[in-house]
Amino acid sequence: MWLKPEEVLLKNALKLWATVKSNDYFILQRRRGYGEGSGGLAGLLVGTLDAVLDSTAKVAPFRILHQTPDSQVYWNIACGASEEEIAQHWEWLQQNIMRTLSVFDSSDDITSFVQGKIRGLIAEEGKVSLVQEDDPEKFREALLRFESWFSLPDKEKLVTYYSCSYWRGRVPCQGWLYLSTNFLCFYSYLLGNEVKLVISWVEISRLEKTSSVLLTESIRVCAGGEEHCFSMFLHLQQTFLLMEQLADYAVRRLIDKEMFPSDHILTDPLQITKRGLETHARNEAFRAFFRLPREENLLEVYESFLWLPFSYFNTLGKICVSENYLCFASQDGSQCHLIIPVREILSVEKPDRLSRALTVCMRGKRALRFSEVRDFERLAATIRKKCGNTASPQHSASCQALLECGEDEEGLMVGQRSSSKTVSTEALMNVFHPQDAENLDPKMLKEKMKEQSWQIHFAEYGRGTSMFCTRRTRDLIVRGVPESLRGELWMLFSGAVNDMATHPAHYSELVEASLGASSLATDEIERDLHRSLPDHPAFQSDTGISALRRVLTAYAYRNPKIGYCQAMNILASVLLLYAKEEEAFWLLVAVCERMLPDYFNRRIIGALVDQAVFEDLIREHLTQLTEHMTDLTFLSSVSLSWFLTLFISVLPIESAVNVVDCFFFDGIKAILQLGLATLDYNMDALLCCSDDTEAVTILNRFFDSVTNKDSPLPATVQQAPVGTNDRAAQRVDISDLIKEAYEKYGDIKSEEVESMRRRNKLYVIQTLEDTTRQNVVRVVAQEVRFSGPHMDELYVLFKRQHFLSCYWTAGSAALQHHDPSLPYLEQYQLGLAQFSSLLLLLQPWSPGAYTHTLARWTFRLIDDNHDGLVNFREFCRALDILYSGSFTEKLKFLFKLHLPPAPVLLALTDSAVSKACQPSQSLPLGEEPPAFTRLTVCSPDGPDDGVIRRSPEKGRGKVDLQAYLKQWQDEIQKKEESIKDLPRIEQAQFILLSKTLYGLFHGDPEEEALFRAVARVTSLLLRMEEVGRRLQEDSQASTSPQSPSKTSPSLPQTSSPTKTSPSPPQTCSPSKTSVSPPKASSPTKTSASPPPTSNPAEAIAEQLEAVSVDPEALSPGQDPVSASEEAPSSPKASSDPPSPSSSGTLETETELANTPSEHTAPPSPQGMEWSFSFEQILASLLNEPVLVKFFEKPVDIQKQLDRAKRDQLKLKAQITK
């Protein structure tokens, strides 16, 4: 590998490097301790030094230096891992550089020329991805070490690397941590002790920072039941955040099957970089803080002061610029932030260059003044470019006046524009419960006071999207939002107003497109429509039901991945009460896709993660409850509905809307705070509980007692408490409860909550994966004979093999067509290539030429539903027969492998057949043969990927439940297959079966005896069939003498076995001939042969050894003899099993043919075909004890599993290379 020229000091390097060859300008050196004489103490010390210092010499012990005769300076220009590689570089220098250097007069010119040439070579061969790295040259060297040490596939993308210590017990091992797209790797080498660690990100269950007395700070990684501790990082926080990102990315891509279509940084796993991940993290934090649409990205950041007209002082903060928004967040503790849509900006002024100030004028006669802006001219140019305006002199006076007198008019909500097209233009609460302005009820008076407080707030802080959000805003939220402003403020604080402004007609288009659509989601929606706030008058009429139907159906159409989930109807119904229909839709989008990610899906991962966060907060803030209730899983089950419905399902509607107010302002933190306050309020009662049932009763009574004394809703809408005892009569006002939650637990920061979410997400997902594994293993274990631990290890291997098909591609079939609605058994499935690789690792017999062919035939046999995929149950059934089956079961399995498939499943084109029959073209592992590439007929419109869509509509269409029920009924009624039910095996398939047995015996200690046994059985079966056929022909001849053409033909005489001029033998059918001559038997064995006889059975026996067709290109349904007719005459293919008669030590061919002639076979009647039943083959093989012993030999299952775990990744790397 060519290196960026770097100056080295040769004086000290002579102790570590030995010169191999040199000339006037270049020196080739070898690292001491490598190559010849590498053993001993010197090799250990040098290897340790290279590993600790991260020297490239550890994996590239050869280098080339450049020098000039009159200079003492040396430049390192190339390195190599082997002598061949460094020799190629040396030869290139000799041929392309040495001749040119003689024309230069100055040494400096020579050095400059050589350095320029080397840099040009690096630029030509450099990878595109390296350009994005901070230091491309050092990264190239690290990539070389990464590829050499861990032997991963070439496609594995190294993201970054760090120096650290790995603790093995109490002993630290100094080395290097390599973080790639799919793996966490560590390497250390100290005095001959090599430590190598490779952990897949999707297997990590815990990733957290820890500290102890011995270690100040370290990173603890839990994976596969083992703990790994890394410490002594230079930048621990940066390393930890990057590890969190990579683990989360792997989980979302491989387990959740996300494709990231709108995020170019994460779309291709082969292009992931450290810089890209850091940018992605900044963008996500920026969007989450300001509640911006997913399309926004953080482009520029400027430090500045912002003038606050309501406080009359400047606050320090940062200006964040995205594609369509200008945002500001304070940093001085004032908790002030502001969002300015570019569409609202009219102009930008620079009134004072000395103070580096900017004035941004907006619609509604508002202006904002930023001062002390770093690079303020660039910011002004950026804003002008985005808003498409340039400042004009007449704007200056108006902007200055606005700054002095403040805002006189209210801003306009973008969501309130009359141009918005909605189906229903009024909130349901305004339709069914319009407020009476003349009502002087005390509750209405208090409601008017709330409205007045908010109007004052709007006058001081602004209204609409560019309103200042401060502590004063939070105080008003805690006290309660007036009914008339609730929808507007929900839209503002959730960021839904920005989504709606960006997509003005999107909802109307979705409603029109989804009108009349029928799918599983629409069926579930129809079922739950009348369960949504059934006591509210708005949803007892067609108006409310129709609006709810349109909102839920439109969202299911917009996001088919989520579709519709329970609890969405409850949330949407509350949103429709206070927001217009289109606004309710965008509020639902904001909740499901931004504020509560992963909540509304099949596994509700987001809710489970927040439950785990809730448990951590309980341990931190409610220690008394933690000590009393050692197991907090009870609280998790109780609090699930709190998170899924935002307390709407447990609180009366008039109280629950106050909780929703806080949620839209503070996010999930508000729900966590309220949950802690609820437990704290009932602490004494919970500490006295003796069981979970009593605790549930206490919490239910408490929620029934919560009221909203300030609610102006009529009694027909408010929900009456269920309990009537004295305990329930003790009312709790929701405003007091929320206020207490903010006072006691308001110090919980949103950043801490997000960090706890990331930490617990890995644990929750691995817990769900373990549950899936337990369910699958429990079901499959009833059908196989593997032990529990062996089943667990098999499942891990099977799941890892599934991931291997997804690691290095962004468009694999397993990712694109993943259907989360499938049952547990079919969540992870293998295609033919992955199945073949895994079977190669686990097969009980020695690998041979027939391994790949048997894998393809096995895949075809065990794929019960013929969808081109094999699930864990089907895989274990086959492996159970191979490992623990009896002799009869294993033989029956091999017998069924060689039966021809059904005509429907093996529809091959003529071109595919001709290609498959070429004996010289064997398919490499990883490619599917034409015969089994597509086992079912796919629709011409669908992609040709071999994956069956079991739920074709993918969330929008109906699932064929009748088909699922029928399949389930068939499995229940499936009876044990009897050997009498098996069809007879034809001549061609019998030949393949015999050759398969030869292949299985290869490498066995009793190989010769096994070959003889198969030869005897084959000869016996052929003779038995010949006798039966002759008896049948004689009986037919005696009953129909008038048909002489059907009588048995005469048998010609055969030649002596000692003749050396062979002639091709013929089969029973005159149209089928062999293409390679048989081998002559040993002369010493001719005396033991029976008298010369000639019959068709002898020809078949000879053909078994003579036919030379590549089995890799054949299917069980194809005649190898007919395939050989099309093949050119060539030496025997390498895929044939080795001949057992070499060196005259075996009598295989003599016993197989049992005839003194191997050169002339008799003709056979027209159309004669041989076939055998399974009983005949079984009875014949049972007479050979050596065969029975071979198939009933016990298999060391644990040894096979350990070998598979060790070599699984290596095999994938070999295949890809």
Short mmCIF file of C-alpha atoms in Angstrom, two decimals, residues 165-526:
data_model
loop_
_atom_site.label_atom_id
_atom_site.label_comp_id
_atom_site.label_asym_id
_atom_site.label_seq_id
_atom_site.Cartn_x
_atom_site.Cartn_y
_atom_site.Cartn_z
CA SER A 165 -7.85 -0.73 27.51
CA TYR A 166 -9.95 -3.87 27.63
CA TRP A 167 -10.33 -5.47 31.05
CA ARG A 168 -10.06 -9.25 31.26
CA GLY A 169 -10.96 -9.77 34.87
CA ARG A 170 -8.62 -7.43 36.75
CA VAL A 171 -5.97 -7.28 34.05
CA PRO A 172 -6.11 -4.44 31.49
CA CYS A 173 -5.08 -5.14 27.92
CA GLN A 174 -3.97 -2.03 26.07
CA GLY A 175 -5.10 -2.08 22.46
CA TRP A 176 -7.34 -0.53 19.84
CA LEU A 177 -11.10 -0.40 19.58
CA TYR A 178 -12.47 -0.46 16.03
CA LEU A 179 -16.08 0.60 15.42
CA SER A 180 -17.57 -0.51 12.11
CA THR A 181 -21.08 -0.44 10.70
CA ASN A 182 -22.05 -3.87 12.05
CA PHE A 183 -19.39 -4.82 14.60
CA LEU A 184 -17.50 -3.64 17.64
CA CYS A 185 -13.96 -5.03 17.42
CA PHE A 186 -10.98 -4.90 19.78
CA TYR A 187 -7.39 -6.03 19.25
CA SER A 188 -4.51 -6.26 21.69
CA TYR A 189 -1.11 -7.93 21.57
CA LEU A 190 1.08 -7.97 24.67
CA LEU A 191 4.12 -10.24 24.92
CA GLY A 192 2.64 -12.98 22.77
CA ASN A 193 -0.83 -12.77 24.34
CA GLU A 194 -3.23 -11.82 21.55
CA VAL A 195 -6.75 -10.64 22.43
CA LYS A 196 -9.27 -10.39 19.60
CA LEU A 197 -12.91 -9.50 20.13
CA VAL A 198 -15.73 -9.19 17.57
CA ILE A 199 -19.24 -8.27 18.80
CA SER A 200 -22.22 -7.61 16.57
CA TRP A 201 -24.15 -4.44 17.41
CA VAL A 202 -27.49 -6.26 17.21
CA GLU A 203 -26.38 -8.65 19.98
CA ILE A 204 -25.66 -5.88 22.51
CA SER A 205 -28.20 -5.65 25.32
CA ARG A 206 -26.52 -3.02 27.50
CA LEU A 207 -24.29 -0.11 26.59
CA GLU A 208 -23.60 2.32 29.42
CA LYS A 209 -20.98 4.46 31.10
CA THR A 210 -19.87 3.29 34.53
CA SER A 211 -17.42 4.42 37.17
CA SER A 212 -15.81 2.66 40.12
CA VAL A 213 -13.00 3.06 42.60
CA LEU A 214 -10.56 1.35 40.26
CA LEU A 215 -11.81 2.97 37.04
CA THR A 216 -12.86 6.58 36.96
CA GLU A 217 -14.94 6.19 33.83
CA SER A 218 -15.42 3.24 31.54
CA ILE A 219 -17.82 1.86 28.95
CA ARG A 220 -19.57 -1.40 29.78
CA VAL A 221 -20.90 -3.57 26.95
CA CYS A 222 -23.19 -6.55 27.62
CA ALA A 223 -23.67 -9.01 24.76
CA GLY A 224 -24.55 -12.69 24.66
CA GLY A 225 -24.61 -12.97 28.45
CA GLU A 226 -21.05 -11.62 28.78
CA GLU A 227 -19.80 -8.26 30.02
CA HIS A 228 -16.95 -6.34 28.42
CA CYS A 229 -15.39 -3.27 29.98
CA PHE A 230 -13.35 -0.66 28.07
CA SER A 231 -11.56 2.27 29.70
CA MET A 232 -8.77 4.83 29.35
CA PHE A 233 -10.31 6.65 26.40
CA LEU A 234 -8.98 10.02 25.39
CA HIS A 235 -12.52 11.22 24.54
CA LEU A 236 -14.86 8.87 26.39
CA GLN A 237 -18.07 10.84 25.88
CA GLN A 238 -17.50 11.14 22.13
CA THR A 239 -16.74 7.43 21.88
CA PHE A 240 -19.80 6.47 23.90
CA LEU A 241 -22.18 8.60 21.84
CA LEU A 242 -20.82 7.14 18.62
CA MET A 243 -21.22 3.60 19.97
CA GLU A 244 -24.83 4.42 20.93
CA GLN A 245 -25.50 5.69 17.43
CA LEU A 246 -24.04 2.64 15.71
CA ALA A 247 -25.94 0.26 17.99
CA ASP A 248 -29.19 2.13 17.43
CA TYR A 249 -28.60 2.24 13.67
CA ALA A 250 -27.96 -1.51 13.52
CA VAL A 251 -31.09 -2.27 15.57
CA ARG A 252 -33.32 -0.02 13.46
CA ARG A 253 -31.94 -1.36 10.19
CA LEU A 254 -31.69 -5.08 10.97
CA ILE A 255 -34.38 -5.75 13.60
CA ASP A 256 -36.92 -3.03 12.86
CA LYS A 257 -36.13 -3.28 9.10
CA GLU A 258 -36.01 0.48 8.53
CA MET A 259 -34.75 1.58 5.11
CA PHE A 260 -34.10 5.31 5.85
CA PRO A 261 -35.36 6.49 2.45
CA SER A 262 -35.33 10.19 3.41
CA ASP A 263 -31.97 10.20 5.21
CA HIS A 264 -29.10 10.01 2.75
CA ILE A 265 -26.57 9.69 5.59
CA LEU A 266 -27.98 6.34 6.75
CA THR A 267 -29.37 4.94 3.51
CA ASP A 268 -26.28 2.98 2.47
CA PRO A 269 -24.55 1.01 5.27
CA LEU A 270 -21.40 0.86 3.15
CA GLN A 271 -21.02 4.65 3.26
CA ILE A 272 -21.45 5.31 6.99
CA THR A 273 -18.78 7.67 8.38
CA LYS A 274 -18.02 9.20 11.74
CA ARG A 275 -18.66 12.67 10.37
CA GLY A 276 -21.98 11.57 8.89
CA LEU A 277 -23.14 10.05 12.19
CA GLU A 278 -22.20 13.19 14.10
CA THR A 279 -24.11 15.29 11.59
CA HIS A 280 -27.12 12.98 11.88
CA ALA A 281 -27.07 13.25 15.69
CA ARG A 282 -26.94 17.05 15.53
CA ASN A 283 -29.82 17.16 13.08
CA GLU A 284 -31.99 14.89 15.24
CA ALA A 285 -31.28 16.91 18.40
CA PHE A 286 -32.02 20.14 16.52
CA ARG A 287 -35.34 18.87 15.15
CA ALA A 288 -36.39 17.40 18.51
CA PHE A 289 -35.68 20.58 20.47
CA PHE A 290 -37.48 22.94 18.11
CA ARG A 291 -40.14 20.39 16.98
CA LEU A 292 -39.35 20.87 13.29
CA PRO A 293 -40.32 18.64 10.33
CA ARG A 294 -38.12 15.67 9.42
CA GLU A 295 -36.91 17.43 6.27
CA GLU A 296 -35.05 20.11 8.24
CA ASN A 297 -31.30 19.85 8.87
CA LEU A 298 -28.98 22.04 10.91
CA LEU A 299 -26.87 23.95 8.39
CA GLU A 300 -25.19 26.80 10.31
CA VAL A 301 -24.80 27.91 13.93
CA TYR A 302 -23.96 31.44 15.11
CA GLU A 303 -23.41 32.77 18.63
CA SER A 304 -25.20 36.05 19.32
CA PHE A 305 -27.30 38.12 21.70
CA LEU A 306 -31.05 38.55 21.22
CA TRP A 307 -32.94 41.59 22.49
CA LEU A 308 -35.94 40.54 24.61
CA PRO A 309 -38.51 43.37 24.50
CA PHE A 310 -40.54 41.94 27.39
CA SER A 311 -37.49 41.84 29.72
CA TYR A 312 -35.52 44.77 28.29
CA PHE A 313 -32.17 42.98 28.13
CA ASN A 314 -30.05 40.92 25.75
CA THR A 315 -29.82 37.16 26.25
CA LEU A 316 -26.89 35.10 25.03
CA GLY A 317 -27.66 32.15 22.80
CA LYS A 318 -27.17 30.51 19.44
CA ILE A 319 -28.83 31.09 16.10
CA CYS A 320 -29.49 27.82 14.28
CA VAL A 321 -30.20 27.97 10.57
CA SER A 322 -31.94 25.19 8.63
CA GLU A 323 -33.45 25.03 5.16
CA ASN A 324 -36.67 26.82 6.09
CA TYR A 325 -36.28 28.06 9.66
CA LEU A 326 -34.22 30.46 11.73
CA CYS A 327 -34.18 29.32 15.37
CA PHE A 328 -32.74 30.80 18.55
CA ALA A 329 -32.11 29.15 21.94
CA SER A 330 -30.70 30.96 24.98
CA GLN A 331 -27.71 29.67 26.93
CA ASP A 332 -27.83 31.82 30.03
CA GLY A 333 -30.54 29.93 31.93
CA SER A 334 -33.45 32.10 30.82
CA GLN A 335 -34.94 29.09 28.99
CA CYS A 336 -36.03 31.20 26.08
CA HIS A 337 -36.31 29.84 22.57
CA LEU A 338 -37.78 31.14 19.36
CA ILE A 339 -38.66 29.73 15.93
CA ILE A 340 -38.80 32.02 12.91
CA PRO A 341 -40.06 30.47 9.65
CA VAL A 342 -38.25 31.92 6.65
CA ARG A 343 -41.66 32.40 5.00
CA GLU A 344 -42.50 35.00 7.68
CA ILE A 345 -39.34 37.11 7.13
CA LEU A 346 -39.76 40.28 5.12
CA SER A 347 -36.26 41.76 5.24
CA VAL A 348 -32.88 41.76 7.00
CA GLU A 349 -31.08 44.96 8.04
CA LYS A 350 -27.57 45.67 9.36
CA PRO A 351 -28.08 48.91 11.28
CA ASP A 352 -24.88 48.83 13.33
CA ARG A 353 -21.70 47.32 11.97
CA LEU A 354 -19.69 48.11 15.08
CA SER A 355 -21.92 45.94 17.26
CA ARG A 356 -22.28 43.37 14.45
CA ALA A 357 -26.05 43.60 14.76
CA LEU A 358 -28.84 42.30 12.54
CA THR A 359 -32.50 43.25 12.47
CA VAL A 360 -34.97 40.72 11.10
CA CYS A 361 -38.33 42.19 10.07
CA MET A 362 -41.30 39.81 9.96
CA ARG A 363 -44.95 39.84 9.09
CA GLY A 364 -47.36 41.25 11.64
CA LYS A 365 -45.17 44.34 12.21
CA ARG A 366 -42.61 42.47 14.29
CA ALA A 367 -38.84 42.74 14.35
CA LEU A 368 -36.04 40.92 16.13
CA ARG A 369 -32.62 42.39 16.91
CA PHE A 370 -29.53 40.17 17.09
CA SER A 371 -26.22 41.69 18.20
CA GLU A 372 -22.62 40.55 18.51
CA VAL A 373 -23.20 38.03 15.77
CA ARG A 374 -20.07 36.28 14.63
CA ASP A 375 -19.78 36.56 10.87
CA PHE A 376 -23.00 38.60 10.79
CA GLU A 377 -22.55 39.49 7.12
CA ARG A 378 -22.59 35.83 6.13
CA LEU A 379 -25.72 35.26 8.23
CA ALA A 380 -27.45 38.24 6.63
CA ALA A 381 -26.59 36.95 3.17
CA THR A 382 -27.87 33.49 4.05
CA ILE A 383 -31.22 34.81 5.32
CA ARG A 384 -31.67 37.08 2.32
CA LYS A 385 -30.94 34.24 -0.03
CA LYS A 386 -33.47 31.99 1.70
CA CYS A 387 -36.27 34.54 1.88
CA GLY A 388 -35.55 35.90 -1.59
CA ASN A 389 -35.49 39.54 -0.47
CA THR A 390 -32.85 42.22 -0.24
CA ALA A 391 -32.92 44.99 2.26
CA SER A 392 -34.20 48.37 1.09
CA PRO A 393 -33.64 51.74 2.81
CA GLN A 394 -37.32 52.32 3.53
CA HIS A 395 -37.42 49.24 5.78
CA SER A 396 -34.90 50.64 8.25
CA ALA A 397 -37.16 53.18 9.90
CA SER A 398 -40.05 50.77 10.27
CA CYS A 399 -37.84 48.07 11.78
CA GLN A 400 -36.33 50.51 14.28
CA ALA A 401 -39.78 51.70 15.28
CA LEU A 402 -40.90 48.16 15.88
CA LEU A 403 -37.93 47.53 18.12
CA GLU A 404 -38.70 50.60 20.21
CA CYS A 405 -42.44 50.28 20.66
CA GLY A 406 -42.74 46.51 20.53
CA GLU A 407 -45.43 44.56 18.76
CA ASP A 408 -48.82 46.13 18.19
CA GLU A 409 -50.63 43.39 16.36
CA GLU A 410 -50.99 39.68 16.80
CA GLY A 411 -49.22 37.31 14.48
CA LEU A 412 -51.25 35.01 12.40
CA MET A 413 -51.24 31.27 12.86
CA VAL A 414 -50.31 29.61 9.64
CA GLY A 415 -52.74 26.81 10.37
CA GLN A 416 -55.59 29.35 10.54
CA ARG A 417 -55.30 30.57 6.98
CA SER A 418 -58.48 30.43 5.05
CA SER A 419 -56.70 28.76 2.16
CA SER A 420 -56.29 25.53 4.11
CA LYS A 421 -58.47 22.86 2.59
CA THR A 422 -60.09 20.65 5.21
CA VAL A 423 -63.09 18.41 5.33
CA SER A 424 -64.34 19.81 8.62
CA THR A 425 -63.42 23.40 9.47
CA GLU A 426 -64.52 23.44 13.09
CA ALA A 427 -63.35 21.63 16.20
CA LEU A 428 -65.99 19.24 17.52
CA MET A 429 -66.08 20.99 20.88
CA ASN A 430 -67.16 24.22 19.18
CA VAL A 431 -69.90 22.35 17.32
CA PHE A 432 -71.34 20.39 20.22
CA HIS A 433 -70.52 22.73 23.13
CA PRO A 434 -70.30 26.33 21.91
CA GLN A 435 -69.39 28.78 24.63
CA ASP A 436 -72.05 31.21 25.79
CA ALA A 437 -70.55 34.69 26.12
CA GLU A 438 -73.37 35.79 28.42
CA ASN A 439 -72.89 32.90 30.83
CA LEU A 440 -71.76 34.28 34.20
CA ASP A 441 -71.04 30.91 35.76
CA PRO A 442 -67.98 31.03 38.09
CA LYS A 443 -66.21 28.42 35.99
CA MET A 444 -66.83 30.46 32.85
CA LEU A 445 -65.54 33.57 34.57
CA LYS A 446 -62.35 31.75 35.50
CA GLU A 447 -62.10 30.54 31.92
CA LYS A 448 -62.33 34.15 30.75
CA MET A 449 -59.55 35.09 33.14
CA LYS A 450 -57.34 32.37 31.66
CA GLU A 451 -58.04 33.67 28.17
CA GLN A 452 -57.15 37.19 29.27
CA SER A 453 -53.87 35.96 30.78
CA TRP A 454 -52.95 34.36 27.49
CA GLN A 455 -53.91 37.47 25.54
CA ILE A 456 -51.53 39.47 27.72
CA HIS A 457 -48.87 36.84 27.09
CA PHE A 458 -49.43 37.10 23.35
CA ALA A 459 -49.12 40.87 23.52
CA GLU A 460 -45.77 40.65 25.29
CA TYR A 461 -44.20 37.55 23.78
CA GLY A 462 -45.86 37.37 20.40
CA ARG A 463 -48.37 34.98 18.92
CA GLY A 464 -48.07 32.29 16.33
CA THR A 465 -45.02 30.41 15.15
CA SER A 466 -42.54 33.17 16.15
CA MET A 467 -43.73 33.46 19.77
CA PHE A 468 -41.11 33.59 22.53
CA CYS A 469 -41.33 30.44 24.67
CA THR A 470 -40.12 31.10 28.23
CA ARG A 471 -40.72 30.03 31.81
CA ARG A 472 -43.76 32.28 31.86
CA THR A 473 -45.23 30.18 29.04
CA ARG A 474 -44.72 27.00 31.06
CA ASP A 475 -46.39 28.52 34.11
CA LEU A 476 -49.48 29.33 32.06
CA ILE A 477 -49.51 25.78 30.66
CA VAL A 478 -49.36 24.27 34.16
CA ARG A 479 -52.31 26.38 35.29
CA GLY A 480 -54.38 25.18 32.37
CA VAL A 481 -55.06 26.22 28.79
CA PRO A 482 -58.45 27.79 28.03
CA GLU A 483 -60.77 25.73 25.89
CA SER A 484 -60.82 28.26 23.05
CA LEU A 485 -57.01 28.34 22.67
CA ARG A 486 -56.23 24.67 23.22
CA GLY A 487 -56.16 23.62 19.57
CA GLU A 488 -54.03 26.60 18.52
CA LEU A 489 -51.46 26.06 21.27
CA TRP A 490 -51.30 22.32 20.65
CA MET A 491 -50.49 23.02 17.02
CA LEU A 492 -47.83 25.55 18.00
CA PHE A 493 -46.01 23.63 20.73
CA SER A 494 -46.06 20.28 18.89
CA GLY A 495 -44.66 21.76 15.68
CA ALA A 496 -47.64 20.46 13.73
CA VAL A 497 -48.25 24.01 12.50
CA ASN A 498 -44.99 23.81 10.57
CA ASP A 499 -45.87 20.44 9.04
CA MET A 500 -49.23 21.77 7.97
CA ALA A 501 -47.70 24.88 6.43
CA THR A 502 -45.15 22.82 4.53
CA HIS A 503 -47.82 20.48 3.09
CA PRO A 504 -50.88 22.70 2.61
CA ALA A 505 -53.09 20.28 0.65
CA HIS A 506 -51.61 16.99 1.76
CA TYR A 507 -54.46 15.95 4.05
CA SER A 508 -57.16 16.55 1.45
CA GLU A 509 -55.20 14.45 -1.04
CA LEU A 510 -54.83 11.64 1.48
CA VAL A 511 -58.54 11.67 2.30
CA GLU A 512 -59.41 11.48 -1.36
CA ALA A 513 -56.85 8.74 -2.07
CA SER A 514 -57.89 6.59 0.90
CA LEU A 515 -61.62 6.99 0.28
CA GLY A 516 -63.18 3.56 -0.13
CA ALA A 517 -59.90 1.69 0.43
CA SER A 518 -60.22 -1.68 2.15
CA SER A 519 -57.40 -3.13 4.21
CA LEU A 520 -56.63 -4.71 7.54
CA ALA A 521 -56.07 -1.23 8.99
CA THR A 522 -59.46 0.06 7.81
CA ASP A 523 -61.17 -3.02 9.26
CA GLU A 524 -59.58 -2.37 12.65
CA ILE A 525 -60.46 1.31 12.44
CA GLU A 526 -64.13 0.52 11.78
#
